[in-house]
mmCIF file of C-alpha atoms in Angstrom:
data_model
loop_
_atom_site.group_PDB
_atom_site.id
_atom_site.type_symbol
_atom_site.label_atom_id
_atom_site.label_comp_id
_atom_site.label_asym_id
_atom_site.label_seq_id
_atom_site.Cartn_x
_atom_site.Cartn_y
_atom_site.Cartn_z
ATOM 1 C CA TYR A 248 81.455 94.685 105.993
ATOM 2 C CA ILE A 249 84.400 94.326 103.642
ATOM 3 C CA THR A 250 84.657 92.579 100.277
ATOM 4 C CA VAL A 251 87.696 91.448 98.282
ATOM 5 C CA THR A 252 88.297 91.551 94.505
ATOM 6 C CA PRO A 253 89.515 89.131 93.239
ATOM 7 C CA GLN A 254 88.871 86.590 95.965
ATOM 8 C CA SER A 255 91.909 84.462 95.041
ATOM 9 C CA PRO A 256 94.673 86.801 93.868
ATOM 10 C CA ASP A 257 98.136 85.732 92.800
ATOM 11 C CA LEU A 258 101.053 86.343 95.118
ATOM 12 C CA LEU A 259 102.563 89.074 92.965
ATOM 13 C CA ASP A 260 99.279 90.908 92.351
ATOM 14 C CA GLU A 261 97.526 93.657 94.277
ATOM 15 C CA PHE A 262 93.928 93.028 95.315
ATOM 16 C CA LYS A 263 91.176 95.479 96.137
ATOM 17 C CA VAL A 264 89.366 95.682 99.471
ATOM 18 C CA ASP A 265 86.072 97.606 99.686
ATOM 19 C CA VAL A 266 84.880 98.799 103.091
ATOM 20 C CA VAL A 267 81.107 99.331 103.148
ATOM 21 C CA LEU A 268 79.017 100.836 105.954
ATOM 22 C CA LYS A 269 75.208 100.931 105.822
ATOM 23 C CA ASN A 270 72.874 102.828 108.139
ATOM 24 C CA MET A 271 69.635 100.904 108.538
ATOM 25 C CA GLY A 272 68.557 102.865 111.610
ATOM 26 C CA THR A 273 66.176 105.752 112.151
ATOM 27 C CA GLU A 274 68.764 108.443 112.937
ATOM 28 C CA ASP A 275 71.682 110.006 111.097
ATOM 29 C CA ALA A 276 75.057 109.115 112.588
ATOM 30 C CA ASN A 277 78.420 110.839 112.774
ATOM 31 C CA VAL A 278 80.888 108.008 112.123
ATOM 32 C CA VAL A 279 84.601 107.309 111.932
ATOM 33 C CA LEU A 280 85.224 104.398 109.591
ATOM 34 C CA LYS A 281 88.708 102.818 109.601
ATOM 35 C CA TYR A 282 90.212 99.980 107.626
ATOM 36 C CA ARG A 283 91.607 98.431 110.839
ATOM 37 C CA LYS A 284 92.340 99.214 114.458
ATOM 38 C CA ASP A 285 95.080 101.781 114.986
ATOM 39 C CA TYR A 286 97.394 99.528 116.985
ATOM 40 C CA LEU A 287 97.302 96.900 114.221
ATOM 41 C CA GLU A 288 98.719 99.313 111.659
ATOM 42 C CA ARG A 289 102.103 97.556 111.608
ATOM 43 C CA GLU A 290 100.961 94.057 112.568
ATOM 44 C CA THR A 291 100.264 92.618 109.147
ATOM 45 C CA PRO A 292 103.274 90.619 107.907
ATOM 46 C CA GLU A 293 101.162 88.718 105.382
ATOM 47 C CA THR A 294 100.122 91.815 103.378
ATOM 48 C CA GLN A 295 101.426 95.242 102.431
ATOM 49 C CA LEU A 296 99.230 98.330 102.050
ATOM 50 C CA VAL A 297 99.868 99.712 98.566
ATOM 51 C CA LYS A 298 97.415 102.562 98.070
ATOM 52 C CA GLY A 299 93.889 103.774 98.728
ATOM 53 C CA LYS A 300 91.876 105.334 101.531
ATOM 54 C CA THR A 301 92.106 103.938 105.045
ATOM 55 C CA ILE A 302 89.879 106.236 107.150
ATOM 56 C CA MET A 303 86.675 108.245 106.676
ATOM 57 C CA ASN A 304 84.981 110.817 108.940
ATOM 58 C CA THR A 305 81.454 111.490 107.754
ATOM 59 C CA ILE A 306 77.757 111.695 108.551
ATOM 60 C CA ILE A 307 75.774 108.738 107.255
ATOM 61 C CA GLU A 308 72.093 109.442 106.835
ATOM 62 C CA LYS A 309 69.340 107.270 108.246
ATOM 63 C CA CYS A 310 67.375 104.680 106.291
ATOM 64 C CA THR A 311 65.154 106.427 103.734
ATOM 65 C CA GLU A 312 62.675 103.678 102.884
ATOM 66 C CA ARG A 313 61.068 100.864 104.886
ATOM 67 C CA ASP A 314 58.788 97.994 103.951
ATOM 68 C CA GLY A 315 55.402 97.160 105.445
ATOM 69 C CA LEU A 316 57.058 95.368 108.382
ATOM 70 C CA GLY A 317 59.210 98.363 109.225
ATOM 71 C CA ARG A 318 62.398 96.834 107.891
ATOM 72 C CA CYS A 319 64.896 99.096 106.119
ATOM 73 C CA ALA A 320 64.532 98.655 102.367
ATOM 74 C CA LYS A 321 66.807 101.493 101.255
ATOM 75 C CA PRO A 322 69.669 102.239 103.658
ATOM 76 C CA HIS A 323 72.223 104.942 103.119
ATOM 77 C CA GLU A 324 75.772 103.725 102.719
ATOM 78 C CA VAL A 325 79.322 105.037 102.569
ATOM 79 C CA THR A 326 82.328 103.200 101.208
ATOM 80 C CA PHE A 327 86.032 103.488 100.497
ATOM 81 C CA SER A 328 88.635 101.206 98.935
ATOM 82 C CA TYR A 329 92.270 100.304 99.455
ATOM 83 C CA TYR A 330 94.705 97.886 97.837
ATOM 84 C CA LEU A 331 96.907 95.225 99.418
ATOM 85 C CA ARG A 332 99.814 93.230 98.043
ATOM 86 C CA PRO A 333 100.095 89.708 99.513
ATOM 87 C CA LYS A 334 103.514 88.626 100.795
ATOM 88 C CA LEU A 335 102.714 85.004 101.689
ATOM 89 C CA LYS A 336 101.103 82.121 99.834
ATOM 90 C CA GLY A 337 98.113 80.217 101.190
ATOM 91 C CA MET A 338 95.027 81.328 103.084
ATOM 92 C CA ILE A 339 95.058 84.592 105.033
ATOM 93 C CA SER A 340 92.301 86.270 107.048
ATOM 94 C CA LEU A 341 91.999 90.012 106.597
ATOM 95 C CA LEU A 342 91.817 92.229 109.647
ATOM 96 C CA PRO A 343 88.328 93.660 110.233
ATOM 97 C CA ALA A 344 87.400 97.243 109.486
ATOM 98 C CA ILE A 345 85.908 99.171 112.416
ATOM 99 C CA VAL A 346 83.372 101.957 112.804
ATOM 100 C CA GLU A 347 82.994 104.271 115.793
ATOM 101 C CA TYR A 348 79.831 106.317 116.357
ATOM 102 C CA GLU A 349 77.766 107.797 119.150
ATOM 103 C CA ASN A 350 74.493 106.057 119.908
ATOM 104 C CA PRO A 351 71.288 107.909 121.002
ATOM 105 C CA PHE A 352 72.382 107.575 124.653
ATOM 106 C CA GLY A 353 75.629 109.484 124.056
ATOM 107 C CA GLU A 354 77.764 106.374 124.304
ATOM 108 C CA THR A 355 80.574 105.580 121.873
ATOM 109 C CA THR A 356 79.877 102.354 120.038
ATOM 110 C CA ILE A 357 82.526 100.377 118.162
ATOM 111 C CA LEU A 358 81.613 97.709 115.633
ATOM 112 C CA GLU A 359 83.874 95.388 113.672
ATOM 113 C CA SER A 360 83.301 94.115 110.161
ATOM 114 C CA ASN A 361 83.627 90.576 108.878
ATOM 115 C CA ARG A 362 87.069 89.009 108.306
ATOM 116 C CA PRO A 363 87.026 87.387 104.860
ATOM 117 C CA ASP A 364 89.502 84.639 104.069
ATOM 118 C CA VAL A 365 91.611 85.196 100.972
ATOM 119 C CA ILE A 366 93.478 82.386 99.218
ATOM 120 C CA ILE A 367 96.771 83.668 97.820
ATOM 121 C CA ARG A 368 97.821 81.547 94.861
ATOM 122 C CA GLU A 369 101.305 80.920 93.561
ATOM 123 C CA PRO A 370 101.558 82.792 90.276
ATOM 124 C CA GLU A 371 102.441 81.089 87.051
ATOM 125 C CA ILE A 372 105.916 82.366 86.264
ATOM 126 C CA LYS A 373 107.468 81.509 82.918
ATOM 127 C CA VAL A 374 111.006 82.805 83.056
ATOM 128 C CA LYS A 375 113.841 81.030 81.306
ATOM 129 C CA ALA A 376 117.513 81.885 81.476
ATOM 130 C CA PHE A 377 120.655 80.469 79.935
ATOM 131 C CA ILE A 378 124.325 81.370 79.690
ATOM 132 C CA ARG A 379 126.044 82.136 76.420
ATOM 133 C CA ILE A 380 129.826 82.198 76.009
ATOM 134 C CA PRO A 381 131.329 83.515 72.786
ATOM 135 C CA ASP A 382 133.218 80.931 70.764
ATOM 136 C CA GLN A 383 136.797 81.397 71.810
ATOM 137 C CA GLU A 384 139.694 79.402 73.086
ATOM 138 C CA ILE A 385 139.801 79.733 76.867
ATOM 139 C CA ILE A 386 143.233 79.636 78.426
ATOM 140 C CA GLU A 387 143.984 79.243 82.112
ATOM 141 C CA GLY A 388 144.602 82.620 83.723
ATOM 142 C CA ARG A 389 142.573 84.591 81.190
ATOM 143 C CA ASN A 390 139.124 86.172 81.532
ATOM 144 C CA ILE A 391 135.933 84.562 80.263
ATOM 145 C CA GLY A 392 133.152 86.767 78.935
ATOM 146 C CA ALA A 393 129.764 85.250 79.840
ATOM 147 C CA ILE A 394 126.290 86.588 79.078
ATOM 148 C CA ILE A 395 123.165 85.556 80.998
ATOM 149 C CA ILE A 396 120.060 85.848 78.823
ATOM 150 C CA VAL A 397 116.751 86.129 80.709
ATOM 151 C CA THR A 398 113.400 85.824 78.921
ATOM 152 C CA ASN A 399 109.924 86.310 80.387
ATOM 153 C CA GLU A 400 107.892 83.835 78.356
ATOM 154 C CA GLY A 401 104.652 84.656 80.169
ATOM 155 C CA GLN A 402 102.244 87.547 79.743
ATOM 156 C CA ARG A 403 102.483 89.037 83.232
ATOM 157 C CA THR A 404 104.991 91.751 84.098
ATOM 158 C CA LEU A 405 107.469 90.683 86.772
ATOM 159 C CA GLN A 406 109.329 92.929 89.172
ATOM 160 C CA ASN A 407 112.349 92.771 91.475
ATOM 161 C CA ILE A 408 114.254 89.856 89.983
ATOM 162 C CA GLU A 409 117.808 89.029 90.976
ATOM 163 C CA VAL A 410 120.132 87.343 88.482
ATOM 164 C CA LYS A 411 123.211 85.681 89.965
ATOM 165 C CA VAL A 412 126.037 83.827 88.264
ATOM 166 C CA LEU A 413 127.284 80.633 89.932
ATOM 167 C CA ASN A 414 130.871 79.508 89.480
ATOM 168 C CA ASN A 415 132.306 77.076 91.993
ATOM 169 C CA ARG A 416 135.747 76.733 90.389
ATOM 170 C CA LEU A 417 136.043 79.987 88.473
ATOM 171 C CA GLY A 418 137.164 83.357 89.732
ATOM 172 C CA LEU A 419 134.906 86.384 89.279
ATOM 173 C CA ALA A 420 135.915 89.823 88.064
ATOM 174 C CA GLY A 421 133.370 92.324 89.367
ATOM 175 C CA SER A 422 129.881 91.741 90.756
ATOM 176 C CA ASP A 423 128.167 88.357 90.526
ATOM 177 C CA THR A 424 124.649 89.825 90.725
ATOM 178 C CA ALA A 425 122.362 91.929 88.533
ATOM 179 C CA LEU A 426 118.905 93.262 89.410
ATOM 180 C CA ILE A 427 115.896 93.529 87.105
ATOM 181 C CA ASP A 428 113.412 96.157 88.262
ATOM 182 C CA VAL A 429 110.767 95.295 85.661
ATOM 183 C CA LEU A 430 110.617 92.462 83.129
ATOM 184 C CA SER A 431 107.587 92.762 80.874
ATOM 185 C CA GLY A 432 105.816 89.844 79.257
ATOM 186 C CA LYS A 433 107.774 88.373 76.312
ATOM 187 C CA GLU A 434 110.741 90.639 77.084
ATOM 188 C CA THR A 435 114.369 89.470 76.962
ATOM 189 C CA MET A 436 117.316 91.040 78.786
ATOM 190 C CA GLU A 437 121.039 90.299 78.661
ATOM 191 C CA PHE A 438 123.544 90.653 81.507
ATOM 192 C CA PRO A 439 127.317 90.349 80.918
ATOM 193 C CA PHE A 440 129.630 88.853 83.539
ATOM 194 C CA THR A 441 133.380 88.431 83.521
ATOM 195 C CA LEU A 442 134.878 85.255 84.969
ATOM 196 C CA LYS A 443 138.513 84.272 85.325
ATOM 197 C CA ALA A 444 139.768 80.850 84.280
ATOM 198 C CA VAL A 445 141.820 80.088 87.391
ATOM 199 C CA GLU A 446 141.952 76.316 86.864
ATOM 200 C CA ALA A 447 142.363 74.132 83.796
ATOM 201 C CA GLY A 448 139.777 71.505 82.907
ATOM 202 C CA LYS A 449 136.085 71.334 82.068
ATOM 203 C CA GLN A 450 134.214 73.999 84.056
ATOM 204 C CA GLU A 451 130.485 74.598 84.558
ATOM 205 C CA ILE A 452 129.031 78.099 84.682
ATOM 206 C CA GLY A 453 125.534 78.262 86.154
ATOM 207 C CA CYS A 454 123.125 80.904 87.400
ATOM 208 C CA ASN A 455 119.860 81.279 89.242
ATOM 209 C CA ILE A 456 116.930 83.679 89.159
ATOM 210 C CA THR A 457 115.423 84.866 92.446
ATOM 211 C CA TYR A 458 112.002 86.531 92.694
ATOM 212 C CA LEU A 459 112.537 88.938 95.583
ATOM 213 C CA ASP A 460 108.800 89.751 95.869
ATOM 214 C CA GLN A 461 107.952 86.094 96.304
ATOM 215 C CA ASN A 462 109.821 85.098 99.443
ATOM 216 C CA LEU A 463 113.043 84.339 97.589
ATOM 217 C CA LEU A 464 111.590 81.759 95.213
ATOM 218 C CA LYS A 465 114.391 80.635 92.915
ATOM 219 C CA THR A 466 114.656 79.225 89.415
ATOM 220 C CA ASP A 467 117.808 77.663 88.003
ATOM 221 C CA CYS A 468 118.972 78.463 84.505
ATOM 222 C CA THR A 469 120.607 76.359 81.830
ATOM 223 C CA SER A 470 124.323 76.027 82.554
ATOM 224 C CA ALA A 471 127.186 76.407 80.117
ATOM 225 C CA PHE A 472 130.394 74.389 80.037
ATOM 226 C CA VAL A 473 133.842 75.561 79.059
ATOM 227 C CA ASP A 474 137.082 73.657 78.533
ATOM 228 C CA VAL A 475 139.873 75.669 80.120
ATOM 229 C CA LYS A 476 143.245 74.760 78.654
ATOM 230 C CA LYS A 477 146.730 75.076 80.032
ATOM 231 C CA PRO A 478 148.819 77.845 78.473
ATOM 232 C CA TYR A 479 150.808 76.520 75.552
ATOM 233 C CA ILE A 480 154.082 77.705 74.004
ATOM 234 C CA PRO A 481 153.997 78.242 70.225
ATOM 235 C CA ILE A 482 156.183 75.864 68.214
ATOM 236 C CA GLU A 483 158.191 78.812 66.872
ATOM 237 C CA VAL A 484 159.132 79.805 70.403
ATOM 238 C CA ILE A 485 160.102 76.223 71.260
ATOM 239 C CA ALA A 486 162.185 75.917 68.058
ATOM 240 C CA GLY A 487 163.917 79.215 68.745
ATOM 241 C CA ALA A 488 164.722 78.169 72.286
ATOM 242 C CA LEU A 489 166.194 74.853 71.064
ATOM 243 C CA LEU A 490 168.335 76.646 68.474
ATOM 244 C CA THR A 491 169.561 79.033 71.123
ATOM 245 C CA ILE A 492 170.482 76.149 73.407
ATOM 246 C CA ALA A 493 172.176 74.298 70.559
ATOM 247 C CA ALA A 494 174.178 77.388 69.541
ATOM 248 C CA ALA A 495 175.251 77.986 73.135
ATOM 249 C CA ALA A 496 176.361 74.369 73.420
ATOM 250 C CA PHE A 497 178.290 74.593 70.125
ATOM 251 C CA PHE A 498 180.187 77.739 71.153
ATOM 252 C CA ALA A 499 180.917 76.226 74.525
ATOM 253 C CA TYR A 500 182.345 73.168 72.762
ATOM 254 C CA LEU A 501 184.571 75.355 70.560
ATOM 255 C CA TYR A 502 185.736 77.279 73.589
ATOM 256 C CA TRP A 503 186.832 74.131 75.392
ATOM 257 C CA ILE A 504 188.531 72.759 72.270
ATOM 258 C CA LYS A 505 190.672 75.889 71.881
ATOM 259 C CA LYS A 506 191.481 75.888 75.561
#
């Protein structure tokens, strides 16, 4: 038989599977104990094998103690463990372990274990993100420096998180995506992005957080708004241009008078 610990793991957590074989018979047995049938090795989309032992070749001794009715009171047993990481939420049924051994008649016997159901829960994820833009005047055609701040407000360590900036009406200089390999509990990370103010007006800069280990579950972050202004000409430049025009007009007038 096989047992699972814990019986209701979270989606991002590994869980332990113990494979147990007991000999309650009157003879020792040479056994091959496997965690599943060979041809099912790659047929498990709902879980991923992480670590542990998956096969055992051994001799399991016969029952060493029986009660007054001849029933086995102290069987010998062998066991091994492996760890799975769930990839889907909801209820899954584990594949059975199998044991192969030769019975007293020289025949190969194959037995399957139980198939326990495991309920995979959605983990409680407390990640918040927001965009910060330094206080500066943003002019059309210039770059905007944005920083996405990601905080893991929970206690659990998260892995494989994608941070992506969203800008429907802003150009992007460089990559729009950053990857977080590990984000520990209570940890904060910052990711700079460079946007280009290609259009004047009030613009929204958003982002989302994607948990790649959780079937692309996404969380939106708090957006930021910027007011992109049209380029302006300093008053000194305007005044200089007007003086130049006026001087040119004056000299032209003098020229025509003399002529």
